[in-house]
Coordinates of C-alpha atoms in Angstrom, one line a residue:
Chain A
M1 CA 118.6 -21.2 -131.9
L2 CA 120.4 -23.6 -129.5
S3 CA 118.0 -25.0 -126.9
Q4 CA 119.0 -25.9 -123.4
R5 CA 117.9 -29.4 -124.1
L6 CA 120.1 -29.9 -127.1
A7 CA 123.1 -28.2 -125.6
N8 CA 122.9 -30.2 -122.4
I9 CA 122.5 -33.5 -124.3
V10 CA 125.6 -32.8 -126.4
F11 CA 127.5 -31.6 -123.3
A12 CA 126.5 -34.8 -121.4
I13 CA 127.6 -37.1 -124.2
L14 CA 130.9 -35.3 -124.7
L15 CA 131.4 -35.4 -120.9
L16 CA 130.8 -39.2 -120.9
I17 CA 133.4 -39.7 -123.7
A18 CA 135.9 -37.5 -121.9
C19 CA 135.3 -39.4 -118.6
G20 CA 136.1 -42.7 -120.4
Y21 CA 139.2 -41.2 -121.9
F22 CA 140.6 -39.7 -118.7
A23 CA 139.8 -42.8 -116.7
S24 CA 141.8 -44.9 -119.2
V25 CA 144.7 -42.4 -119.0
A26 CA 144.5 -42.6 -115.2
Q27 CA 145.0 -46.4 -115.4
G28 CA 148.6 -45.7 -116.6
F29 CA 149.6 -43.5 -113.7
R30 CA 152.8 -44.7 -112.0
A31 CA 154.5 -43.4 -109.0
A32 CA 158.0 -41.9 -109.5
G33 CA 161.4 -42.7 -107.9
L34 CA 161.5 -45.0 -104.9
L35 CA 157.7 -45.1 -104.8
A36 CA 157.6 -46.7 -108.3
A37 CA 157.4 -50.1 -106.8
T38 CA 154.1 -49.3 -105.2
S39 CA 150.8 -50.2 -106.8
G40 CA 150.0 -46.5 -107.8
L41 CA 146.5 -47.2 -106.6
P42 CA 146.1 -43.8 -104.7
S43 CA 147.1 -41.9 -107.8
R44 CA 144.6 -43.7 -110.0
F45 CA 141.8 -44.2 -107.5
F46 CA 140.9 -40.6 -106.7
P47 CA 140.7 -39.3 -110.3
Q48 CA 138.7 -42.4 -111.4
L49 CA 136.4 -42.1 -108.4
T50 CA 135.6 -38.4 -109.3
L51 CA 135.3 -39.4 -113.0
G52 CA 132.8 -42.1 -112.0
V53 CA 130.7 -39.7 -110.0
T54 CA 130.8 -37.2 -112.9
A55 CA 129.8 -39.8 -115.4
L56 CA 127.0 -41.1 -113.2
C57 CA 125.6 -37.5 -112.9
A58 CA 126.1 -37.0 -116.6
V59 CA 124.0 -40.1 -117.3
I60 CA 121.2 -38.9 -115.0
V61 CA 121.3 -35.5 -116.7
L62 CA 121.2 -37.1 -120.1
I63 CA 118.3 -39.3 -119.2
N64 CA 116.4 -36.3 -117.8
Y65 CA 116.9 -34.3 -121.0
V66 CA 116.2 -37.2 -123.4
R67 CA 113.1 -38.5 -121.6
L68 CA 111.7 -35.4 -119.8
G69 CA 113.1 -32.7 -122.0
A70 CA 114.4 -30.7 -119.0
A71 CA 116.4 -30.8 -115.8
G72 CA 116.0 -28.1 -113.2
G73 CA 113.1 -26.3 -114.7
D74 CA 114.7 -25.2 -118.0
A75 CA 112.2 -26.7 -120.3
G76 CA 111.8 -24.8 -123.6
K77 CA 114.6 -22.3 -122.6
M78 CA 117.4 -21.2 -125.0
V79 CA 121.1 -21.0 -124.2
F80 CA 121.3 -17.5 -125.7
E81 CA 118.5 -15.0 -125.3
G82 CA 118.9 -13.6 -128.8
I83 CA 120.9 -13.7 -132.0
G84 CA 123.0 -10.8 -130.8
E85 CA 124.0 -12.5 -127.6
A86 CA 124.8 -15.7 -129.4
R87 CA 127.0 -13.9 -131.9
R88 CA 128.8 -12.0 -129.2
G89 CA 129.4 -15.1 -127.2
I90 CA 130.7 -17.2 -130.1
L91 CA 132.9 -14.3 -131.4
M92 CA 134.4 -13.8 -128.0
L93 CA 135.3 -17.5 -127.8
A94 CA 136.8 -17.2 -131.3
V95 CA 138.8 -14.1 -130.2
S96 CA 140.2 -16.0 -127.2
I97 CA 141.4 -18.8 -129.4
I98 CA 142.8 -16.5 -132.0
C99 CA 144.7 -14.5 -129.4
Y100 CA 146.1 -17.7 -127.9
V101 CA 147.3 -18.9 -131.2
I102 CA 148.9 -15.4 -132.0
W103 CA 150.6 -15.5 -128.5
Q104 CA 152.1 -18.9 -129.2
Q105 CA 153.1 -18.2 -132.8
L106 CA 154.0 -14.6 -132.9
G107 CA 154.7 -13.6 -129.3
F108 CA 153.1 -11.5 -126.6
I109 CA 153.2 -8.0 -128.2
P110 CA 151.2 -8.8 -131.3
M111 CA 148.7 -10.6 -129.1
A112 CA 148.5 -7.6 -126.6
V113 CA 148.0 -5.2 -129.5
L114 CA 145.2 -7.2 -131.2
M115 CA 143.4 -8.6 -128.1
G116 CA 141.7 -5.3 -127.1
P117 CA 140.4 -4.2 -130.5
L118 CA 139.3 -7.8 -131.4
S119 CA 137.4 -8.1 -128.2
L120 CA 135.7 -4.8 -128.7
L121 CA 134.9 -5.7 -132.3
A122 CA 133.3 -9.0 -131.0
M123 CA 131.3 -7.1 -128.5
G124 CA 130.0 -4.8 -131.2
V125 CA 131.6 -1.6 -129.9
R126 CA 131.7 1.1 -132.7
K127 CA 133.1 4.2 -130.9
I128 CA 136.7 4.8 -132.2
T129 CA 137.6 6.5 -128.9
T130 CA 137.0 3.3 -127.0
Y131 CA 139.5 1.5 -129.3
L132 CA 142.0 4.3 -128.8
T133 CA 141.6 4.2 -125.1
V134 CA 142.1 0.5 -124.9
W135 CA 145.3 0.8 -127.0
I136 CA 146.6 3.6 -124.9
L137 CA 145.9 1.7 -121.7
T138 CA 147.5 -1.4 -123.1
A139 CA 150.7 0.5 -124.1
L140 CA 150.7 2.2 -120.7
I141 CA 150.5 -1.0 -118.7
Y142 CA 153.1 -2.6 -120.9
G143 CA 155.4 0.3 -120.6
I144 CA 155.1 0.5 -116.8
F145 CA 155.9 -3.2 -116.4
T146 CA 158.7 -3.4 -118.9
Q147 CA 160.4 -0.1 -118.5
L148 CA 159.8 0.8 -114.8
L149 CA 159.7 -2.6 -113.3
G150 CA 161.9 -4.6 -115.7
I151 CA 159.4 -7.4 -116.1
Q152 CA 159.7 -9.0 -119.5
F153 CA 156.6 -10.7 -121.1
T154 CA 157.2 -13.7 -123.3
Chain B
M1 CA 140.0 -8.8 -75.0
Y2 CA 142.6 -9.4 -77.7
G3 CA 142.3 -5.9 -79.3
D4 CA 144.9 -3.3 -78.5
L5 CA 143.6 0.3 -78.7
D6 CA 147.1 1.8 -79.0
A7 CA 147.7 -0.4 -82.1
V8 CA 144.5 0.9 -83.6
V9 CA 145.5 4.5 -83.0
L10 CA 148.9 3.8 -84.5
A11 CA 147.4 2.2 -87.5
L12 CA 145.1 5.2 -88.1
S13 CA 148.0 7.6 -87.9
Q14 CA 150.0 5.5 -90.4
L15 CA 147.0 5.5 -92.7
S16 CA 146.6 9.3 -92.6
Q17 CA 150.1 9.8 -94.1
P18 CA 150.0 11.3 -97.6
I19 CA 152.0 8.4 -99.1
S20 CA 149.6 5.9 -97.6
I21 CA 146.5 7.8 -98.9
T22 CA 148.1 8.1 -102.4
L23 CA 149.0 4.4 -102.5
L24 CA 145.5 3.5 -101.2
I25 CA 143.8 5.4 -104.0
G26 CA 146.3 4.1 -106.6
G27 CA 145.8 0.5 -105.4
I28 CA 142.0 0.9 -105.6
V29 CA 142.2 2.1 -109.2
I30 CA 144.6 -0.7 -110.2
G31 CA 142.6 -3.3 -108.3
L32 CA 139.3 -2.2 -109.9
I33 CA 140.8 -2.4 -113.4
I34 CA 142.3 -5.8 -112.9
G35 CA 139.2 -7.1 -111.1
I36 CA 136.9 -6.0 -113.9
L37 CA 139.0 -8.0 -116.5
P38 CA 137.9 -11.6 -116.6
G39 CA 140.8 -14.0 -116.1
L40 CA 142.8 -11.6 -114.0
G41 CA 141.9 -11.9 -110.3
P42 CA 143.2 -10.7 -107.0
P43 CA 146.2 -13.1 -106.8
I44 CA 147.5 -11.9 -110.2
A45 CA 146.9 -8.3 -109.2
I46 CA 149.0 -8.9 -106.1
A47 CA 151.7 -10.7 -108.0
L48 CA 151.9 -7.8 -110.6
A49 CA 152.0 -5.2 -107.9
L50 CA 154.6 -7.0 -105.7
P51 CA 157.7 -5.5 -107.5
F52 CA 156.4 -2.0 -106.6
T53 CA 156.6 -2.8 -102.9
F54 CA 160.3 -3.5 -103.1
Y55 CA 160.9 0.2 -103.1
L56 CA 158.4 1.0 -100.3
D57 CA 158.3 0.7 -96.5
P58 CA 156.4 -2.2 -95.0
V59 CA 153.3 -0.3 -93.9
P60 CA 152.6 1.6 -97.2
S61 CA 153.3 -1.7 -99.0
I62 CA 150.7 -3.6 -97.0
I63 CA 148.2 -0.7 -97.6
F64 CA 148.9 -0.8 -101.3
L65 CA 148.5 -4.6 -101.6
L66 CA 145.4 -4.7 -99.4
S67 CA 143.7 -1.9 -101.4
I68 CA 144.5 -3.7 -104.7
Y69 CA 143.2 -7.0 -103.3
S70 CA 140.0 -5.5 -101.9
A71 CA 139.3 -3.4 -105.0
A72 CA 139.9 -6.4 -107.3
I73 CA 137.4 -8.5 -105.3
Y74 CA 134.8 -5.8 -105.8
G75 CA 135.9 -5.1 -109.4
G76 CA 134.9 -8.6 -110.3
S77 CA 131.3 -7.8 -109.6
I78 CA 131.3 -4.9 -112.0
S79 CA 131.8 -7.1 -115.1
A80 CA 129.5 -9.7 -113.5
I81 CA 126.7 -7.2 -113.3
A82 CA 127.4 -5.2 -116.6
V83 CA 128.2 -8.0 -119.0
G84 CA 127.3 -11.2 -117.1
I85 CA 131.0 -12.4 -117.0
P86 CA 132.4 -12.6 -113.5
G87 CA 135.7 -10.8 -113.3
T88 CA 136.8 -12.9 -110.3
G89 CA 135.7 -16.3 -108.9
A90 CA 134.1 -14.5 -105.9
A91 CA 131.7 -12.7 -108.3
I92 CA 130.2 -15.8 -109.9
A93 CA 127.1 -15.6 -107.6
T94 CA 126.7 -11.9 -108.5
V95 CA 125.9 -12.8 -112.1
A96 CA 122.7 -14.5 -111.2
D97 CA 121.0 -11.5 -109.6
G98 CA 123.2 -8.6 -110.6
H99 CA 123.1 -9.1 -114.4
R100 CA 119.4 -9.7 -114.3
M101 CA 119.0 -6.4 -112.4
F102 CA 121.2 -4.7 -115.0
K103 CA 119.1 -6.0 -117.9
A104 CA 116.0 -4.7 -116.1
G105 CA 117.5 -1.2 -116.1
R106 CA 118.6 -1.4 -112.4
G107 CA 122.3 -1.6 -113.1
G108 CA 123.2 1.3 -110.8
E109 CA 121.3 -0.2 -108.0
A110 CA 123.0 -3.5 -108.5
L111 CA 126.4 -1.9 -108.5
G112 CA 125.5 0.1 -105.4
L113 CA 124.3 -3.0 -103.5
S114 CA 127.4 -4.9 -104.5
L115 CA 129.6 -2.1 -103.3
A116 CA 127.7 -1.8 -100.0
G117 CA 127.9 -5.5 -99.5
S118 CA 131.6 -5.6 -100.2
I119 CA 132.3 -2.7 -97.8
T120 CA 130.1 -4.1 -95.1
G121 CA 131.6 -7.6 -95.4
G122 CA 135.1 -6.2 -95.5
L123 CA 134.7 -4.1 -92.4
I124 CA 133.1 -6.9 -90.4
S125 CA 135.9 -9.2 -91.5
V126 CA 138.5 -6.7 -90.4
I127 CA 136.9 -6.1 -87.1
C128 CA 136.6 -9.8 -86.5
L129 CA 140.2 -10.4 -87.5
A130 CA 141.4 -7.7 -85.2
L131 CA 139.5 -9.0 -82.2
I132 CA 139.6 -12.8 -82.6
A133 CA 142.7 -13.5 -84.8
P134 CA 144.7 -15.1 -81.9
L135 CA 141.7 -17.3 -81.0
L136 CA 141.3 -18.3 -84.7
A137 CA 145.0 -19.0 -85.0
S138 CA 145.0 -21.4 -82.0
L139 CA 141.9 -23.1 -83.4
A140 CA 143.5 -23.4 -86.9
A141 CA 146.5 -25.1 -85.4
K142 CA 144.3 -27.8 -84.0
F143 CA 143.0 -28.8 -87.4
D144 CA 143.6 -32.5 -88.3
P145 CA 142.2 -34.8 -91.0
R146 CA 138.8 -35.1 -89.3
E147 CA 138.3 -31.3 -89.5
Y148 CA 139.5 -31.3 -93.1
L149 CA 137.0 -34.0 -93.9
A150 CA 134.2 -32.0 -92.2
I151 CA 135.1 -29.0 -94.4
S152 CA 135.1 -31.2 -97.5
V153 CA 131.7 -32.5 -96.6
F154 CA 130.5 -29.0 -95.9
G155 CA 131.7 -28.0 -99.4
L156 CA 129.7 -30.8 -101.0
V157 CA 126.6 -29.8 -98.9
V158 CA 126.9 -26.3 -100.2
V159 CA 127.1 -27.5 -103.8
V160 CA 124.0 -29.6 -103.3
R161 CA 122.2 -26.6 -101.6
V162 CA 123.0 -24.1 -104.4
A163 CA 122.4 -26.7 -107.2
G164 CA 118.9 -25.3 -107.6
D165 CA 116.2 -27.6 -109.0
S166 CA 118.6 -30.2 -110.5
L167 CA 120.7 -32.0 -108.0
A168 CA 122.4 -34.1 -110.7
K169 CA 123.6 -31.0 -112.5
G170 CA 125.0 -29.5 -109.3
L171 CA 126.8 -32.7 -108.3
L172 CA 128.1 -33.1 -111.9
I173 CA 129.7 -29.7 -111.8
G174 CA 131.0 -30.3 -108.2
A175 CA 132.5 -33.7 -109.2
L176 CA 134.0 -32.2 -112.3
G177 CA 135.6 -29.4 -110.3
I178 CA 137.1 -32.0 -107.8
F179 CA 138.4 -34.0 -110.7
L180 CA 140.2 -31.0 -112.1
T181 CA 142.0 -30.6 -108.8
T182 CA 143.7 -34.0 -109.4
W183 CA 145.6 -32.6 -112.4
G184 CA 149.3 -32.1 -111.7
L185 CA 151.6 -33.7 -109.2
D186 CA 150.0 -36.2 -106.8
E187 CA 150.7 -34.8 -103.3
L188 CA 151.0 -38.3 -101.8
N189 CA 153.6 -40.0 -104.0
G190 CA 154.5 -37.4 -106.7
T191 CA 152.9 -39.2 -109.6
E192 CA 152.3 -36.9 -112.6
R193 CA 148.6 -36.9 -113.4
Y194 CA 147.3 -35.6 -116.7
T195 CA 150.3 -33.4 -117.4
F196 CA 150.6 -34.7 -121.0
G197 CA 154.3 -33.8 -121.0
S198 CA 153.6 -30.1 -120.3
Y199 CA 155.5 -28.4 -117.5
N200 CA 152.7 -25.9 -117.0
L201 CA 150.2 -28.6 -116.3

């Protein structure tokens, strides 16, 4: 199982890489229009300052986990309490990504039809009535907004 | 005394109208459903319900929108307690105690406490708003950069206070959150920050 120590070490390293990348992106910020002649310092400075503080804290957290094995009293603790919780969490994340891709590639309606049942499947719901209820509610909400209020989803 | 008793009586008489009560109940149901769903919060609930109010009088409209908003705020705590996922940002703190109580078989008690807390806080806020709103408005008009700085410092102090045993982790998340606020247009000189060519960013 995924321990808090390992998860936090990986998170801190990824965060440090991300801080470096975003700080380098911030270096290229330029003011638009008549303000283009200015140094652009205010636009760059604030993101880089917050990134610097974030990176500093990430380094401290990383050192704590590598040397002491814990930060904030979570020594020996796991991210997920059991296999079932881990499976549900990972499946829900996968469902979110899949639904987003469906929305982008196929449109709103296929995503709306599939999101409810896929989420229920990921959460381990087995009662068929729950699936039907979710479908009916989805159709009802969609009907109210498109037919009664004239709002179109894209 | 800023309160006006006649206004209170008038408000109660407006609230007792059948259309107001119907919209109040409907708004609570809609708000609860939207509040329970993670990712959909009170602002989205209000935005979705706004077209309905075009066909209503002002008072029922306000009752409808307020009931949706209040119920959505409470609804966020239901998913926070039951599945450990806060339905709204306001319910994040509820996850810590509420979900633990739910797993210990005290879910009903947790939901009851959350409901009682929401009602008590809401009523106290309404009473305070009715009594001291003009005073607050005059105070808010006097806010200048020093006050905004003080509020920012207060926010950081709160982050440090609720960080628990690891100050570095609390500050890390706080700084990350402040960094994310820099995405989009720079308010000072209109520079596009981290938009990556996307209009939505």
